[in-house]
mmCIF file of C-alpha atoms in Angstrom:
data_model
loop_
_atom_site.group_PDB
_atom_site.id
_atom_site.type_symbol
_atom_site.label_atom_id
_atom_site.label_comp_id
_atom_site.label_asym_id
_atom_site.label_seq_id
_atom_site.Cartn_x
_atom_site.Cartn_y
_atom_site.Cartn_z
ATOM 1 C CA THR A 1 21.228 -9.222 -0.785
ATOM 2 C CA GLU A 2 20.108 -8.624 -4.231
ATOM 3 C CA GLY A 3 16.813 -6.828 -5.383
ATOM 4 C CA ILE A 4 14.692 -5.537 -2.671
ATOM 5 C CA HIS A 5 16.929 -7.143 0.004
ATOM 6 C CA PHE A 6 19.749 -4.789 -1.164
ATOM 7 C CA HIS A 7 18.518 -2.758 1.760
ATOM 8 C CA MET A 8 18.976 -5.304 4.528
ATOM 9 C CA PHE A 9 22.136 -3.441 5.988
ATOM 10 C CA LEU A 10 24.335 -6.602 5.090
ATOM 11 C CA ASN A 11 26.593 -5.247 2.295
ATOM 12 C CA ALA A 12 25.510 -1.672 1.990
ATOM 13 C CA GLN A 13 24.636 0.925 4.799
ATOM 14 C CA ILE A 14 21.641 3.035 3.739
ATOM 15 C CA SER A 15 20.530 6.056 5.831
ATOM 16 C CA TYR A 16 18.235 8.715 5.295
ATOM 17 C CA VAL A 17 16.838 11.995 6.732
ATOM 18 C CA ALA A 18 13.161 12.296 7.006
ATOM 19 C CA ALA A 19 11.365 15.754 7.078
ATOM 20 C CA ASP A 20 8.072 14.583 8.818
ATOM 21 C CA ARG A 21 7.469 12.287 11.928
ATOM 22 C CA GLN A 22 5.572 9.590 9.675
ATOM 23 C CA ARG A 23 8.754 9.323 7.655
ATOM 24 C CA ASN A 24 6.986 9.763 4.372
ATOM 25 C CA VAL A 25 8.935 12.876 3.161
ATOM 26 C CA ILE A 26 12.550 11.880 2.566
ATOM 27 C CA PRO A 27 14.591 14.615 1.141
ATOM 28 C CA TYR A 28 18.090 12.964 1.613
ATOM 29 C CA VAL A 29 19.262 9.314 1.071
ATOM 30 C CA GLU A 30 22.860 8.097 1.620
ATOM 31 C CA CYS A 31 24.252 4.770 0.802
ATOM 32 C CA LYS A 32 27.700 3.685 1.749
ATOM 33 C CA TYR A 33 29.432 0.558 -0.069
ATOM 34 C CA PRO A 34 31.748 -2.028 1.455
ATOM 35 C CA ASP A 35 34.533 -0.662 -0.764
ATOM 36 C CA GLY A 36 34.246 2.792 0.810
ATOM 37 C CA ARG A 37 32.124 4.577 -1.917
ATOM 38 C CA THR A 38 29.424 6.766 -0.767
ATOM 39 C CA GLU A 39 26.429 7.976 -2.763
ATOM 40 C CA ILE A 40 24.216 10.754 -1.767
ATOM 41 C CA TYR A 41 20.687 11.215 -3.122
ATOM 42 C CA LYS A 42 18.766 14.353 -2.823
ATOM 43 C CA SER A 43 15.151 15.082 -3.543
ATOM 44 C CA THR A 44 14.359 17.469 -6.355
ATOM 45 C CA GLU A 45 10.846 17.754 -5.078
ATOM 46 C CA SER A 46 11.529 18.470 -1.524
ATOM 47 C CA PRO A 47 15.097 19.664 -1.325
ATOM 48 C CA MET A 48 16.918 20.019 2.193
ATOM 49 C CA THR A 49 20.009 22.184 2.466
ATOM 50 C CA ASP A 50 23.376 20.791 3.467
ATOM 51 C CA GLU A 51 23.129 22.830 6.594
ATOM 52 C CA ALA A 52 19.847 21.446 7.593
ATOM 53 C CA VAL A 53 20.988 17.685 6.720
ATOM 54 C CA ALA A 54 23.954 18.417 9.035
ATOM 55 C CA LYS A 55 21.899 19.124 12.019
ATOM 56 C CA ALA A 56 19.151 16.586 11.073
ATOM 57 C CA LYS A 57 19.083 12.954 12.584
ATOM 58 C CA LYS A 58 20.117 10.318 10.211
ATOM 59 C CA LEU A 59 17.914 7.213 10.227
ATOM 60 C CA THR A 60 19.364 3.668 9.229
ATOM 61 C CA VAL A 61 17.364 1.576 6.942
ATOM 62 C CA ASP A 62 16.974 -1.838 8.632
ATOM 63 C CA CYS A 63 14.383 -4.586 8.596
ATOM 64 C CA ILE A 64 11.447 -2.546 10.282
ATOM 65 C CA GLU A 65 12.026 0.386 7.807
ATOM 66 C CA CYS A 66 9.854 -1.735 5.551
ATOM 67 C CA HIS A 67 8.540 -4.495 8.092
ATOM 68 C CA ASN A 68 7.083 -1.585 10.186
ATOM 69 C CA ARG A 69 4.053 -3.279 11.189
ATOM 70 C CA PRO A 70 5.230 -6.814 12.629
ATOM 71 C CA THR A 71 2.025 -6.764 14.861
ATOM 72 C CA HIS A 72 -0.958 -4.540 15.653
ATOM 73 C CA ILE A 73 -1.456 -4.422 11.935
ATOM 74 C CA TYR A 74 -4.257 -2.180 10.526
ATOM 75 C CA HIS A 75 -5.347 -3.595 7.155
ATOM 76 C CA ASN A 76 -6.566 -1.215 4.697
ATOM 77 C CA PRO A 77 -10.170 -2.126 3.257
ATOM 78 C CA ALA A 78 -9.125 -3.355 -0.220
ATOM 79 C CA THR A 79 -6.540 -5.917 1.381
ATOM 80 C CA SER A 80 -9.173 -7.211 3.799
ATOM 81 C CA LEU A 81 -11.801 -7.640 1.265
ATOM 82 C CA ASN A 82 -9.392 -9.623 -0.997
ATOM 83 C CA LEU A 83 -8.467 -11.933 1.771
ATOM 84 C CA ALA A 84 -12.171 -12.460 2.808
ATOM 85 C CA MET A 85 -13.262 -13.230 -0.777
ATOM 86 C CA SER A 86 -10.288 -15.432 -1.487
ATOM 87 C CA GLN A 87 -11.182 -17.531 1.563
ATOM 88 C CA ASN A 88 -14.989 -17.622 0.719
ATOM 89 C CA TRP A 89 -15.658 -15.631 3.895
ATOM 90 C CA ILE A 90 -17.406 -13.337 1.685
ATOM 91 C CA ASP A 91 -19.156 -14.822 -1.429
ATOM 92 C CA PRO A 92 -16.993 -13.546 -4.452
ATOM 93 C CA THR A 93 -19.989 -14.012 -6.724
ATOM 94 C CA LEU A 94 -22.100 -11.352 -5.096
ATOM 95 C CA PRO A 95 -22.200 -8.608 -7.455
ATOM 96 C CA GLU A 96 -19.969 -5.434 -6.790
ATOM 97 C CA ILE A 97 -19.132 -6.735 -3.336
ATOM 98 C CA LYS A 98 -15.646 -5.592 -3.268
ATOM 99 C CA ARG A 99 -16.435 -2.050 -4.510
ATOM 100 C CA LEU A 100 -19.481 -1.789 -2.279
ATOM 101 C CA GLY A 101 -17.617 -3.344 0.606
ATOM 102 C CA VAL A 102 -14.660 -0.801 0.375
ATOM 103 C CA GLU A 103 -17.310 2.014 -0.001
ATOM 104 C CA VAL A 104 -19.046 1.278 3.160
ATOM 105 C CA LEU A 105 -15.881 0.847 5.267
ATOM 106 C CA GLU A 106 -14.513 4.117 4.040
ATOM 107 C CA LYS A 107 -17.397 6.184 5.020
ATOM 108 C CA GLU A 108 -17.077 8.563 8.015
ATOM 109 C CA TYR A 109 -18.851 7.110 11.061
ATOM 110 C CA LYS A 110 -18.932 8.901 14.538
ATOM 111 C CA THR A 111 -19.184 5.724 16.645
ATOM 112 C CA GLU A 112 -18.678 1.999 15.964
ATOM 113 C CA GLN A 113 -22.301 1.371 16.757
ATOM 114 C CA GLU A 114 -23.200 3.737 13.852
ATOM 115 C CA ALA A 115 -20.860 2.091 11.619
ATOM 116 C CA THR A 116 -22.068 -1.413 12.064
ATOM 117 C CA SER A 117 -25.702 -0.242 11.737
ATOM 118 C CA ALA A 118 -24.754 1.645 8.604
ATOM 119 C CA ILE A 119 -22.864 -1.087 7.067
ATOM 120 C CA ALA A 120 -25.666 -3.560 7.430
ATOM 121 C CA SER A 121 -28.485 -1.197 6.014
ATOM 122 C CA SER A 122 -26.130 -0.101 3.087
ATOM 123 C CA VAL A 123 -25.213 -3.444 1.979
ATOM 124 C CA THR A 124 -28.687 -5.112 2.253
ATOM 125 C CA GLY A 125 -30.232 -1.997 0.815
ATOM 126 C CA PHE A 126 -27.965 -1.910 -1.940
ATOM 127 C CA TYR A 127 -28.756 -5.670 -3.059
ATOM 128 C CA ARG A 128 -32.486 -4.945 -2.496
ATOM 129 C CA GLU A 129 -32.536 -2.168 -4.868
ATOM 130 C CA LYS A 130 -30.058 -3.009 -7.440
ATOM 131 C CA TYR A 131 -29.954 -7.093 -7.531
ATOM 132 C CA ALA A 132 -33.520 -8.067 -6.031
ATOM 133 C CA THR A 133 -33.046 -11.482 -7.389
ATOM 134 C CA VAL A 134 -29.699 -11.956 -5.862
ATOM 135 C CA ALA A 135 -31.107 -10.188 -2.494
ATOM 136 C CA SER A 136 -33.713 -13.019 -2.387
ATOM 137 C CA ALA A 137 -31.569 -16.170 -3.588
ATOM 138 C CA LYS A 138 -28.561 -15.293 -1.516
ATOM 139 C CA SER A 139 -29.972 -13.529 1.550
ATOM 140 C CA LYS A 140 -27.790 -15.578 3.856
ATOM 141 C CA ASP A 141 -24.649 -14.903 1.696
ATOM 142 C CA ILE A 142 -25.407 -11.266 2.049
ATOM 143 C CA GLN A 143 -25.853 -11.562 5.799
ATOM 144 C CA THR A 144 -22.633 -13.123 6.117
ATOM 145 C CA ALA A 145 -20.891 -10.624 4.120
ATOM 146 C CA VAL A 146 -22.298 -7.915 6.313
ATOM 147 C CA THR A 147 -20.992 -9.622 9.370
ATOM 148 C CA GLN A 148 -17.672 -10.002 7.805
ATOM 149 C CA LEU A 149 -17.527 -6.240 6.789
ATOM 150 C CA GLN A 150 -18.538 -5.483 10.381
ATOM 151 C CA GLY A 151 -15.611 -7.408 11.679
ATOM 152 C CA ILE A 152 -13.105 -5.697 9.339
ATOM 153 C CA TYR A 153 -14.321 -2.361 10.383
ATOM 154 C CA LYS A 154 -14.056 -3.264 14.109
ATOM 155 C CA ARG A 155 -10.386 -4.520 13.679
ATOM 156 C CA ASN A 156 -9.115 -1.424 11.586
ATOM 157 C CA TYR A 157 -11.397 1.575 12.373
ATOM 158 C CA PHE A 158 -11.902 3.293 15.892
ATOM 159 C CA PRO A 159 -13.917 6.268 15.214
ATOM 160 C CA GLU A 160 -14.367 7.310 18.921
ATOM 161 C CA MET A 161 -10.594 7.499 19.064
ATOM 162 C CA LYS A 162 -9.968 8.825 15.570
ATOM 163 C CA VAL A 163 -7.852 6.089 14.600
ATOM 164 C CA SER A 164 -7.887 3.949 11.358
ATOM 165 C CA TRP A 165 -5.684 2.035 9.107
ATOM 166 C CA LYS A 166 -4.699 5.331 7.451
ATOM 167 C CA GLY A 167 -2.640 6.496 10.491
ATOM 168 C CA HIS A 168 -0.631 3.246 10.705
ATOM 169 C CA PRO A 169 0.611 2.486 7.054
ATOM 170 C CA ASP A 170 2.445 -0.649 6.232
ATOM 171 C CA HIS A 171 5.393 0.196 4.157
ATOM 172 C CA ILE A 172 6.080 -3.332 2.623
ATOM 173 C CA GLY A 173 5.226 -2.771 -1.075
ATOM 174 C CA HIS A 174 3.622 0.345 -2.450
ATOM 175 C CA MET A 175 0.171 -0.392 -3.216
ATOM 176 C CA TYR A 176 -1.882 1.308 -0.405
ATOM 177 C CA SER A 177 0.783 3.546 0.880
ATOM 178 C CA PRO A 178 3.928 5.274 -0.583
ATOM 179 C CA GLY A 179 6.046 2.459 0.868
ATOM 180 C CA CYS A 180 9.143 2.179 -1.560
ATOM 181 C CA PHE A 181 8.157 5.214 -3.457
ATOM 182 C CA ARG A 182 9.228 7.421 -0.491
ATOM 183 C CA CYS A 183 12.701 7.168 -1.884
ATOM 184 C CA HIS A 184 12.324 5.186 -5.371
ATOM 185 C CA ASP A 185 10.067 8.087 -6.844
ATOM 186 C CA GLY A 186 12.358 8.896 -9.636
ATOM 187 C CA LYS A 187 13.073 12.328 -7.994
ATOM 188 C CA HIS A 188 16.061 11.440 -5.640
ATOM 189 C CA VAL A 189 19.138 12.290 -7.705
ATOM 190 C CA ASN A 190 22.932 12.086 -6.935
ATOM 191 C CA SER A 191 25.627 14.430 -8.199
ATOM 192 C CA LYS A 192 26.401 12.462 -11.226
ATOM 193 C CA GLY A 193 22.764 12.480 -12.429
ATOM 194 C CA LYS A 194 21.954 8.652 -11.158
ATOM 195 C CA VAL A 195 18.386 8.478 -10.217
ATOM 196 C CA LEU A 196 16.807 6.137 -7.677
ATOM 197 C CA SER A 197 14.756 4.564 -10.138
ATOM 198 C CA ARG A 198 10.981 3.597 -9.668
ATOM 199 C CA ASP A 199 11.440 0.835 -12.369
ATOM 200 C CA CYS A 200 9.684 -2.302 -11.025
ATOM 201 C CA ASN A 201 12.416 -4.434 -11.995
ATOM 202 C CA THR A 202 14.865 -2.604 -9.750
ATOM 203 C CA CYS A 203 13.780 -4.744 -6.800
ATOM 204 C CA HIS A 204 11.376 -7.339 -8.370
ATOM 205 C CA THR A 205 11.935 -10.116 -10.958
ATOM 206 C CA ILE A 206 8.542 -10.643 -12.511
ATOM 207 C CA VAL A 207 8.277 -14.236 -13.641
ATOM 208 C CA ALA A 208 4.790 -14.374 -14.736
ATOM 209 C CA GLN A 209 1.954 -11.855 -15.396
ATOM 210 C CA ARG A 210 -1.084 -11.028 -17.239
ATOM 211 C CA GLY A 211 -1.511 -8.060 -19.397
ATOM 212 C CA ALA A 212 -4.434 -5.879 -20.438
ATOM 213 C CA ASP A 213 -4.975 -8.651 -23.198
ATOM 214 C CA GLY A 214 -5.399 -11.357 -20.775
ATOM 215 C CA LYS A 215 -2.534 -13.366 -21.992
ATOM 216 C CA LEU A 216 -0.283 -15.031 -19.662
ATOM 217 C CA GLU A 217 3.556 -14.288 -19.883
ATOM 218 C CA GLN A 218 6.125 -16.365 -18.097
ATOM 219 C CA ASN A 219 9.929 -15.983 -18.100
ATOM 220 C CA MET A 220 12.189 -17.055 -15.107
ATOM 221 C CA SER A 221 14.796 -14.490 -16.263
ATOM 222 C CA GLY A 222 12.297 -11.745 -15.638
ATOM 223 C CA LEU A 223 9.583 -9.594 -17.548
ATOM 224 C CA PRO A 224 9.072 -5.883 -17.959
ATOM 225 C CA PHE A 225 5.985 -4.955 -15.930
ATOM 226 C CA LYS A 226 2.898 -4.262 -17.785
ATOM 227 C CA HIS A 227 -0.071 -2.732 -16.016
ATOM 228 C CA PRO A 228 -3.008 -5.323 -15.981
ATOM 229 C CA VAL A 229 -5.442 -2.633 -17.095
ATOM 230 C CA ASP A 230 -4.243 -0.373 -19.992
ATOM 231 C CA ILE A 231 -3.970 3.006 -18.604
ATOM 232 C CA GLY A 232 -1.125 4.253 -21.104
ATOM 233 C CA THR A 233 1.934 5.303 -19.387
ATOM 234 C CA ALA A 234 0.301 6.817 -16.220
ATOM 235 C CA TRP A 235 1.527 3.844 -14.018
ATOM 236 C CA GLN A 236 4.915 5.002 -14.831
ATOM 237 C CA ASP A 237 4.661 8.523 -13.422
ATOM 238 C CA THR A 238 2.131 8.001 -10.802
ATOM 239 C CA ASN A 239 2.377 6.128 -7.414
ATOM 240 C CA CYS A 240 0.365 2.907 -7.172
ATOM 241 C CA SER A 241 -1.035 4.247 -4.027
ATOM 242 C CA ASP A 242 -2.499 7.387 -5.557
ATOM 243 C CA CYS A 243 -5.074 5.217 -7.358
ATOM 244 C CA HIS A 244 -5.356 2.130 -5.346
ATOM 245 C CA ALA A 245 -5.423 3.378 -1.879
ATOM 246 C CA PRO A 246 -9.121 4.544 -0.861
ATOM 247 C CA GLN A 247 -9.148 8.223 -0.304
#
């Protein structure tokens, strides 16, 4: 019941009001503790009046608030590419393959047939024009990458139905959708000025990481988060998904 699993409805009961059907805009959060205390946090960015809160339906945070896609999961392209490359289904040594893969998956296509054809021509054309030597030496690996990318597209994009992974976000984490930052955005404040923190260590204990200098740090008691690429303090004020989720 510590860290991220404080939300599990075992000790405290957390409820909230959502301003939209997707539950991405959350103006009101309420936490009831076993000792009877109640803390109420209101968003300073999307405020809701007490009258509106009283009329609204309060939703209880339980397992599926975060584990909202237990099945029929639609994976975003970056996650799909990471998995395929880590398993060598796509050769990770192919130059720029992840950037290229995400790019061709995220283009707008009218039909699945148009998508699969465009993915094949775009990937093979890219290597033929930019990396002629690689195109010749690794033609089979490039074709395998094309087949994998086409498969990823077919599982996560349905252009005829106007459906894709973007319409079915996974709220676990916060890398490719707002997820945790729907509430933990540093903009939900209670009457005493306490803020729902966006500090990584609120929910996580980081025991190992590499910073921008490439050095490995390890500490079982926990480490303050360091962004793996030096972007100054931008990561402290910006949601991860603002940069990492393909637009």
